[in-house]
Amino acid sequence: MKALYPFLAVVALALIAYIGVGVAGMNVLFGVVLPYMALALFIGGFVFRVARWASSPVPFRITTTCGQQKSLPWIKSSYFESPHNNLGVIGRMALEVFTFRSLFRNTRMELRDKKLFYGGEQLLWAAGLVFHYSFLIVVLRHFRFFTEPVPFFVPIIQAADGFFQLGVPTIYITTMAILAAPTYLFVRRVLVPQVRYISLPSDYFPLYLILGIALTGALMRHIYRVDVAAVKELAMGLFTFNPVVPQIAPLFYVHIFLVSVLLAYFPFSKLMHFGGIFLSPTRNLANNNRMRRHVNPWNHPVNVHTYQEWQEEFKDKLEAAGMPLDEDVIKPQGVQV
Ligand code: HEM
């Protein structure tokens, strides 16, 4: 059920757009009004969530990283695991963002013959990486619809992506990848019992949505051709705030409606990891705890009675009783008080 309901929701969304345009002729609603509303929600929601994260107090450095932090010169520290300066933080962040490094080290555990086994999950990492990069490349290729003249990088990407020159029109590697990788991610969720147990409708919904977008896109390109010139007219109209609504087959409106739903849903979903990664304290803070003292700026001022003050007050009594005074106590070497 957790997997079925979101599936039915995406099918219903696709039907709403198909019938809305094909039968009720609501081209303006699905081609202009909803995309604009979705974009406004995306930008507004994204900024709101990032601003809220950015304003959360983070007074201390979070040291729960797996690397050795920088301390004494003869202890080797781990520069990218536990960076002590901003350059190291940039390196750690870049490795995370571009290669999903921590996902690569993800482990899975399973019972075999009543024994616990640990193993790697490199397939999950590979599928995640393939999915994200193919999504990026597909969106970059779409710039041919959004801008005139077409940006210089589009033909280069198209040539590389269509390298195998399979079919007419050429089947892009990333079109297949953006269909295959989320399919694997879905199948994994359903087939691996531990993952199925923790999966929620909000895990399945974005997968179906992305698959729906990719599937309608692939259908438009390879089976039910749509008027690409008219699509460009519409897209350019949207981007230049001079909307026009030319006649385009309903399948295109299903595609763009699912994209609109994805945009509107994005800021309220787990997809916000796209923005959240940059604000994650375990990734974006240098671990310089042993180089700098971090004082909590929200500490309430407390009136303290220090040991020195106490000793001063009872000095004569301490001396009379033959008790050692602080000056006599040997401080441990190397400790700064
Ligand atoms: C999240 C954003 C989007 C994603 C992930 C996406 C994905 C895809 C995919 C996978 C294809 C199959 C062919 C290919 O790989 O190029 C495709 C085709 C297509 N998409 Fe999108 N799309 C997105 C947004 C849009 C938008 C905003 C428009 C319109 C303004 C659009 C219009 C089209 C058209 C017309 C095709 C058919 C291309 C052709 O016939 O060559 N897409 N899309």
GROMACS .gro file of C-alpha atoms and ligand atoms in nm:
model
  380
    1MET     CA    1   0.000   0.000   0.000
    2LYS     CA    2   0.286   0.235   0.086
    3ALA     CA    3   0.410   0.190  -0.270
    4LEU     CA    4   0.071   0.166  -0.440
    5TYR     CA    5  -0.096   0.490  -0.324
    6PRO     CA    6   0.177   0.723  -0.449
    7PHE     CA    7   0.172   0.531  -0.779
    8LEU     CA    8  -0.200   0.588  -0.814
    9ALA     CA    9  -0.146   0.954  -0.724
   10VAL     CA   10   0.104   1.002  -1.008
   11VAL     CA   11  -0.122   0.815  -1.254
   12ALA     CA   12  -0.410   1.040  -1.145
   13LEU     CA   13  -0.195   1.352  -1.194
   14ALA     CA   14  -0.101   1.237  -1.544
   15LEU     CA   15  -0.467   1.169  -1.629
   16ILE     CA   16  -0.574   1.509  -1.491
   17ALA     CA   17  -0.334   1.683  -1.729
   18TYR     CA   18  -0.419   1.457  -2.023
   19ILE     CA   19  -0.794   1.505  -1.984
   20GLY     CA   20  -0.758   1.869  -1.878
   21VAL     CA   21  -0.585   1.957  -2.204
   22GLY     CA   22  -0.712   1.685  -2.441
   23VAL     CA   23  -1.081   1.708  -2.347
   24ALA     CA   24  -1.137   2.032  -2.156
   25GLY     CA   25  -0.885   2.241  -2.354
   26MET     CA   26  -0.725   2.393  -2.043
   27ASN     CA   27  -0.396   2.461  -2.222
   28VAL     CA   28  -0.343   2.797  -2.052
   29LEU     CA   29  -0.388   2.646  -1.707
   30PHE     CA   30  -0.146   2.357  -1.763
   31GLY     CA   31   0.093   2.541  -1.994
   32VAL     CA   32   0.124   2.877  -1.817
   33VAL     CA   33  -0.062   2.923  -1.486
   34LEU     CA   34   0.044   2.602  -1.312
   35PRO     CA   35   0.411   2.616  -1.425
   36TYR     CA   36   0.439   2.974  -1.294
   37MET     CA   37   0.270   2.883  -0.964
   38ALA     CA   38   0.495   2.579  -0.929
   39LEU     CA   39   0.808   2.784  -0.995
   40ALA     CA   40   0.701   3.046  -0.739
   41LEU     CA   41   0.640   2.772  -0.480
   42PHE     CA   42   0.974   2.612  -0.561
   43ILE     CA   43   1.175   2.933  -0.525
   44GLY     CA   44   0.979   3.063  -0.224
   45GLY     CA   45   0.979   2.728  -0.045
   46PHE     CA   46   1.346   2.663  -0.118
   47VAL     CA   47   1.454   3.005   0.011
   48PHE     CA   48   1.232   2.969   0.319
   49ARG     CA   49   1.373   2.631   0.417
   50VAL     CA   50   1.735   2.729   0.354
   51ALA     CA   51   1.684   3.052   0.551
   52ARG     CA   52   1.538   2.854   0.842
   53TRP     CA   53   1.829   2.612   0.846
   54ALA     CA   54   2.077   2.896   0.812
   55SER     CA   55   1.930   3.076   1.112
   56SER     CA   56   1.946   2.770   1.342
   57PRO     CA   57   2.209   2.816   1.611
   58VAL     CA   58   2.518   2.602   1.563
   59PRO     CA   59   2.744   2.722   1.845
   60PHE     CA   60   2.979   2.426   1.848
   61ARG     CA   61   3.171   2.228   1.593
   62ILE     CA   62   3.028   1.881   1.544
   63THR     CA   63   3.304   1.628   1.578
   64THR     CA   64   3.118   1.311   1.493
   65THR     CA   65   3.326   1.252   1.185
   66CYS     CA   66   3.517   0.932   1.133
   67GLY     CA   67   3.859   1.091   1.083
   68GLN     CA   68   4.131   1.184   1.331
   69GLN     CA   69   4.106   1.552   1.407
   70LYS     CA   70   4.408   1.781   1.402
   71SER     CA   71   4.581   1.801   1.738
   72LEU     CA   72   4.944   1.742   1.830
   73PRO     CA   73   5.195   1.766   1.544
   74TRP     CA   74   5.304   1.404   1.571
   75ILE     CA   75   4.951   1.265   1.543
   76LYS     CA   76   4.855   1.230   1.178
   77SER     CA   77   4.522   1.400   1.114
   78SER     CA   78   4.273   1.318   0.845
   79TYR     CA   79   4.241   1.621   0.621
   80PHE     CA   80   3.923   1.539   0.432
   81GLU     CA   81   3.741   1.338   0.700
   82SER     CA   82   3.797   1.591   0.972
   83PRO     CA   83   3.927   1.908   0.809
   84HIS     CA   84   4.068   2.175   1.038
   85ASN     CA   85   4.037   2.464   0.791
   86ASN     CA   86   3.800   2.597   0.527
   87LEU     CA   87   3.998   2.458   0.235
   88GLY     CA   88   3.958   2.109   0.378
   89VAL     CA   89   3.586   2.175   0.429
   90ILE     CA   90   3.551   2.276   0.063
   91GLY     CA   91   3.734   1.956  -0.036
   92ARG     CA   92   3.510   1.741   0.183
   93MET     CA   93   3.197   1.912   0.053
   94ALA     CA   94   3.304   1.884  -0.312
   95LEU     CA   95   3.378   1.512  -0.273
   96GLU     CA   96   3.038   1.463  -0.113
   97VAL     CA   97   2.843   1.668  -0.367
   98PHE     CA   98   3.017   1.543  -0.682
   99THR     CA   99   3.093   1.182  -0.588
  100PHE     CA  100   2.846   1.101  -0.303
  101ARG     CA  101   3.146   0.983  -0.103
  102SER     CA  102   2.965   0.897   0.220
  103LEU     CA  103   2.706   0.692   0.028
  104PHE     CA  104   2.993   0.491  -0.120
  105ARG     CA  105   3.086   0.384   0.231
  106ASN     CA  106   2.733   0.286   0.319
  107THR     CA  107   2.711  -0.070   0.451
  108ARG     CA  108   2.432  -0.320   0.461
  109MET     CA  109   2.387  -0.603   0.702
  110GLU     CA  110   2.203  -0.929   0.667
  111LEU     CA  111   2.151  -1.259   0.843
  112ARG     CA  112   2.285  -1.566   0.667
  113ASP     CA  113   2.251  -1.900   0.849
  114LYS     CA  114   2.186  -1.710   1.172
  115LYS     CA  115   2.513  -1.523   1.129
  116LEU     CA  116   2.537  -1.149   1.081
  117PHE     CA  117   2.710  -1.039   0.762
  118TYR     CA  118   2.818  -0.691   0.668
  119GLY     CA  119   2.870  -0.587   0.309
  120GLY     CA  120   2.911  -0.284   0.089
  121GLU     CA  121   2.632  -0.113  -0.101
  122GLN     CA  122   2.819   0.013  -0.401
  123LEU     CA  123   2.530  -0.063  -0.634
  124LEU     CA  124   2.312   0.186  -0.448
  125TRP     CA  125   2.590   0.442  -0.475
  126ALA     CA  126   2.632   0.376  -0.848
  127ALA     CA  127   2.258   0.398  -0.915
  128GLY     CA  128   2.233   0.720  -0.712
  129LEU     CA  129   2.523   0.873  -0.898
  130VAL     CA  130   2.397   0.765  -1.241
  131PHE     CA  131   2.050   0.898  -1.165
  132HIS     CA  132   2.167   1.241  -1.045
  133TYR     CA  133   2.414   1.294  -1.328
  134SER     CA  134   2.170   1.180  -1.594
  135PHE     CA  135   1.906   1.415  -1.451
  136LEU     CA  136   2.155   1.702  -1.467
  137ILE     CA  137   2.254   1.624  -1.825
  138VAL     CA  138   1.893   1.582  -1.942
  139VAL     CA  139   1.806   1.923  -1.790
  140LEU     CA  140   2.115   2.082  -1.950
  141ARG     CA  141   2.014   1.933  -2.287
  142HIS     CA  142   1.666   2.085  -2.242
  143PHE     CA  143   1.825   2.431  -2.264
  144ARG     CA  144   1.773   2.400  -2.637
  145PHE     CA  145   1.404   2.467  -2.566
  146PHE     CA  146   1.455   2.750  -2.320
  147THR     CA  147   1.704   2.982  -2.491
  148GLU     CA  148   1.773   3.129  -2.834
  149PRO     CA  149   2.050   3.106  -2.949
  150VAL     CA  150   2.101   2.759  -2.809
  151PRO     CA  151   2.386   2.770  -2.552
  152PHE     CA  152   2.724   2.642  -2.672
  153PHE     CA  153   2.730   2.346  -2.431
  154VAL     CA  154   2.406   2.189  -2.563
  155PRO     CA  155   2.542   2.051  -2.895
  156ILE     CA  156   2.857   1.930  -2.718
  157ILE     CA  157   2.656   1.743  -2.455
  158GLN     CA  158   2.418   1.608  -2.721
  159ALA     CA  159   2.707   1.477  -2.930
  160ALA     CA  160   2.868   1.304  -2.631
  161ASP     CA  161   2.536   1.173  -2.499
  162GLY     CA  162   2.431   1.037  -2.840
  163PHE     CA  163   2.775   0.885  -2.900
  164PHE     CA  164   2.641   0.538  -2.981
  165GLN     CA  165   2.415   0.681  -3.255
  166LEU     CA  166   2.148   0.426  -3.183
  167GLY     CA  167   1.810   0.477  -3.350
  168VAL     CA  168   1.644   0.774  -3.517
  169PRO     CA  169   1.619   1.013  -3.345
  170THR     CA  170   1.932   0.918  -3.156
  171ILE     CA  171   1.870   0.750  -2.822
  172TYR     CA  172   2.067   0.937  -2.561
  173ILE     CA  173   2.259   0.742  -2.298
  174THR     CA  174   2.112   0.965  -2.028
  175THR     CA  175   1.754   0.905  -2.145
  176MET     CA  176   1.807   0.534  -2.078
  177ALA     CA  177   1.994   0.608  -1.755
  178ILE     CA  178   1.723   0.835  -1.614
  179LEU     CA  179   1.475   0.555  -1.673
  180ALA     CA  180   1.696   0.269  -1.552
  181ALA     CA  181   1.848   0.419  -1.235
  182PRO     CA  182   1.523   0.525  -1.062
  183THR     CA  183   1.375   0.188  -1.164
  184TYR     CA  184   1.661   0.015  -0.980
  185LEU     CA  185   1.611   0.245  -0.678
  186PHE     CA  186   1.242   0.153  -0.677
  187VAL     CA  187   1.299  -0.221  -0.717
  188ARG     CA  188   1.555  -0.213  -0.435
  189ARG     CA  189   1.305  -0.046  -0.205
  190VAL     CA  190   1.045  -0.309  -0.282
  191LEU     CA  191   1.266  -0.619  -0.283
  192VAL     CA  192   1.502  -0.561   0.011
  193PRO     CA  193   1.291  -0.630   0.322
  194GLN     CA  194   1.483  -0.392   0.551
  195VAL     CA  195   1.452  -0.107   0.301
  196ARG     CA  196   1.088  -0.186   0.228
  197TYR     CA  197   1.014  -0.172   0.602
  198ILE     CA  198   1.147   0.182   0.641
  199SER     CA  199   1.013   0.313   0.308
  200LEU     CA  200   0.728   0.560   0.318
  201PRO     CA  201   0.490   0.690   0.049
  202SER     CA  202   0.707   1.003   0.047
  203ASP     CA  203   0.999   0.782  -0.067
  204TYR     CA  204   0.805   0.630  -0.356
  205PHE     CA  205   0.623   0.941  -0.474
  206PRO     CA  206   0.928   1.132  -0.605
  207LEU     CA  207   1.057   0.816  -0.775
  208TYR     CA  208   0.727   0.769  -0.962
  209LEU     CA  209   0.716   1.137  -1.046
  210ILE     CA  210   1.065   1.134  -1.194
  211LEU     CA  211   0.994   0.811  -1.380
  212GLY     CA  212   0.671   0.964  -1.510
  213ILE     CA  213   0.857   1.271  -1.637
  214ALA     CA  214   1.127   1.060  -1.801
  215LEU     CA  215   0.876   0.819  -1.953
  216THR     CA  216   0.655   1.091  -2.105
  217GLY     CA  217   0.972   1.264  -2.233
  218ALA     CA  218   1.101   0.945  -2.394
  219LEU     CA  219   0.757   0.877  -2.547
  220MET     CA  220   0.756   1.227  -2.698
  221ARG     CA  221   1.100   1.183  -2.844
  222HIS     CA  222   1.077   0.828  -2.972
  223ILE     CA  223   0.715   0.727  -3.023
  224TYR     CA  224   0.451   1.003  -3.022
  225ARG     CA  225   0.638   1.297  -3.173
  226VAL     CA  226   0.529   1.641  -3.060
  227ASP     CA  227   0.580   1.975  -3.233
  228VAL     CA  228   0.918   2.070  -3.085
  229ALA     CA  229   0.911   2.417  -3.244
  230ALA     CA  230   0.581   2.488  -3.066
  231VAL     CA  231   0.731   2.359  -2.738
  232LYS     CA  232   1.016   2.604  -2.780
  233GLU     CA  233   0.771   2.888  -2.847
  234LEU     CA  234   0.587   2.805  -2.524
  235ALA     CA  235   0.902   2.761  -2.316
  236MET     CA  236   1.059   3.086  -2.445
  237GLY     CA  237   0.732   3.266  -2.377
  238LEU     CA  238   0.736   3.141  -2.017
  239PHE     CA  239   1.099   3.241  -1.964
  240THR     CA  240   1.056   3.588  -2.114
  241PHE     CA  241   0.728   3.649  -1.924
  242ASN     CA  242   0.541   3.677  -2.255
  243PRO     CA  243   0.343   3.355  -2.237
  244VAL     CA  244   0.200   3.206  -2.557
  245VAL     CA  245   0.004   2.883  -2.583
  246PRO     CA  246   0.051   2.713  -2.921
  247GLN     CA  247  -0.121   2.385  -3.008
  248ILE     CA  248   0.082   2.093  -2.869
  249ALA     CA  249  -0.026   1.731  -2.811
  250PRO     CA  250  -0.164   1.657  -2.459
  251LEU     CA  251   0.130   1.423  -2.386
  252PHE     CA  252   0.354   1.729  -2.364
  253TYR     CA  253   0.120   1.883  -2.108
  254VAL     CA  254   0.140   1.566  -1.899
  255HIS     CA  255   0.520   1.601  -1.910
  256ILE     CA  256   0.522   1.965  -1.808
  257PHE     CA  257   0.249   1.916  -1.546
  258LEU     CA  258   0.450   1.640  -1.376
  259VAL     CA  259   0.753   1.873  -1.387
  260SER     CA  260   0.537   2.144  -1.224
  261VAL     CA  261   0.425   1.902  -0.951
  262LEU     CA  262   0.788   1.805  -0.890
  263LEU     CA  263   0.888   2.171  -0.856
  264ALA     CA  264   0.600   2.255  -0.621
  265TYR     CA  265   0.656   1.942  -0.410
  266PHE     CA  266   1.034   1.981  -0.392
  267PRO     CA  267   1.072   2.227  -0.099
  268PHE     CA  268   0.838   2.025   0.123
  269SER     CA  269   0.999   1.690   0.062
  270LYS     CA  270   1.312   1.488   0.119
  271LEU     CA  271   1.435   1.621  -0.214
  272MET     CA  272   1.552   1.925  -0.017
  273HIS     CA  273   1.871   1.730   0.056
  274PHE     CA  274   1.983   1.920  -0.256
  275GLY     CA  275   1.992   2.240  -0.048
  276GLY     CA  276   2.040   2.077   0.291
  277ILE     CA  277   2.376   1.917   0.216
  278PHE     CA  278   2.538   2.260   0.205
  279LEU     CA  279   2.399   2.346   0.549
  280SER     CA  280   2.483   2.019   0.715
  281PRO     CA  281   2.704   2.091   1.018
  282THR     CA  282   2.880   1.755   0.998
  283ARG     CA  283   2.995   1.852   0.649
  284ASN     CA  284   3.036   2.229   0.647
  285LEU     CA  285   3.218   2.301   0.973
  286ALA     CA  286   3.591   2.275   1.016
  287ASN     CA  287   3.686   2.061   1.314
  288ASN     CA  288   3.925   2.301   1.487
  289ASN     CA  289   3.817   2.225   1.842
  290ARG     CA  290   4.170   2.172   1.963
  291MET     CA  291   4.301   2.486   1.795
  292ARG     CA  292   4.028   2.728   1.899
  293ARG     CA  293   3.801   2.746   2.198
  294HIS     CA  294   3.438   2.780   2.091
  295VAL     CA  295   3.235   2.957   2.355
  296ASN     CA  296   2.861   2.926   2.335
  297PRO     CA  297   2.744   3.281   2.261
  298TRP     CA  298   2.411   3.210   2.428
  299ASN     CA  299   2.563   3.111   2.763
  300HIS     CA  300   2.369   3.272   3.043
  301PRO     CA  301   2.602   3.489   3.258
  302VAL     CA  302   2.661   3.302   3.584
  303ASN     CA  303   2.816   3.456   3.898
  304VAL     CA  304   3.089   3.214   3.996
  305HIS     CA  305   3.301   3.191   4.307
  306THR     CA  306   3.635   3.070   4.176
  307TYR     CA  307   3.870   2.846   4.370
  308GLN     CA  308   4.122   3.132   4.386
  309GLU     CA  309   3.862   3.357   4.547
  310TRP     CA  310   3.761   3.084   4.792
  311GLN     CA  311   4.125   3.021   4.883
  312GLU     CA  312   4.184   3.392   4.935
  313GLU     CA  313   3.884   3.404   5.170
  314PHE     CA  314   3.998   3.110   5.385
  315LYS     CA  315   4.373   3.147   5.334
  316ASP     CA  316   4.457   3.199   5.702
  317LYS     CA  317   4.246   2.902   5.808
  318LEU     CA  318   4.397   2.678   5.542
  319GLU     CA  319   4.749   2.781   5.649
  320ALA     CA  320   4.666   2.728   6.015
  321ALA     CA  321   4.543   2.378   5.937
  322GLY     CA  322   4.859   2.307   5.732
  323MET     CA  323   4.660   2.255   5.411
  324PRO     CA  324   4.847   2.308   5.081
  325LEU     CA  325   4.767   2.630   4.897
  326ASP     CA  326   4.712   2.651   4.522
  327GLU     CA  327   5.064   2.786   4.457
  328ASP     CA  328   5.199   2.462   4.607
  329VAL     CA  329   4.992   2.236   4.387
  330ILE     CA  330   5.190   2.115   4.086
  331LYS     CA  331   4.992   2.173   3.769
  332PRO     CA  332   5.008   1.897   3.506
  333GLN     CA  333   5.244   1.983   3.221
  334GLY     CA  334   5.099   2.118   2.897
  335VAL     CA  335   4.752   2.186   3.032
  336GLN     CA  336   4.627   2.539   2.983
  337VAL     CA  337   4.387   2.650   3.252
  338HEM     C1  338   1.266   1.828  -1.427
  338HEM     C2  339   1.272   1.866  -1.550
  338HEM     C3  340   1.264   1.776  -1.670
  338HEM     C4  341   1.308   1.648  -1.686
  338HEM     C5  342   1.379   1.559  -1.584
  338HEM     C6  343   1.277   1.606  -1.821
  338HEM     C7  344   1.307   1.483  -1.874
  338HEM     C8  345   1.294   1.449  -2.007
  338HEM     C9  346   1.342   1.328  -2.067
  338HEM    C10  347   1.417   1.217  -1.995
  338HEM    C11  348   1.311   1.330  -2.198
  338HEM    C12  349   1.343   1.220  -2.302
  338HEM    C13  350   1.437   1.269  -2.409
  338HEM    C14  351   1.564   1.328  -2.358
  338HEM     O1  352   1.632   1.263  -2.279
  338HEM     O2  353   1.592   1.441  -2.398
  338HEM    C15  354   1.242   1.455  -2.224
  338HEM    C16  355   1.195   1.496  -2.344
  338HEM    C17  356   1.129   1.613  -2.366
  338HEM     N1  357   1.105   1.712  -2.273
  338HEM    FE1  358   1.154   1.711  -2.081
  338HEM     N2  359   1.213   1.709  -1.883
  338HEM    C18  360   1.203   1.814  -1.797
  338HEM    C19  361   1.146   1.937  -1.821
  338HEM    C20  362   1.090   1.976  -1.941
  338HEM    C21  363   1.031   2.104  -1.968
  338HEM    C22  364   1.020   2.219  -1.866
  338HEM    C23  365   0.990   2.102  -2.097
  338HEM    C24  366   0.924   2.207  -2.179
  338HEM    C25  367   0.936   2.330  -2.174
  338HEM    C26  368   1.022   1.974  -2.152
  338HEM    C27  369   0.997   1.934  -2.281
  338HEM    C28  370   1.036   1.813  -2.336
  338HEM    C29  371   1.016   1.778  -2.476
  338HEM    C30  372   0.946   1.860  -2.581
  338HEM    C31  373   1.074   1.652  -2.495
  338HEM    C32  374   1.083   1.572  -2.624
  338HEM    C33  375   1.217   1.604  -2.685
  338HEM    C34  376   1.237   1.559  -2.825
  338HEM     O3  377   1.140   1.526  -2.893
  338HEM     O4  378   1.354   1.558  -2.867
  338HEM     N3  379   1.083   1.898  -2.055
  338HEM     N4  380   1.232   1.524  -2.104
   0.00000   0.00000   0.00000
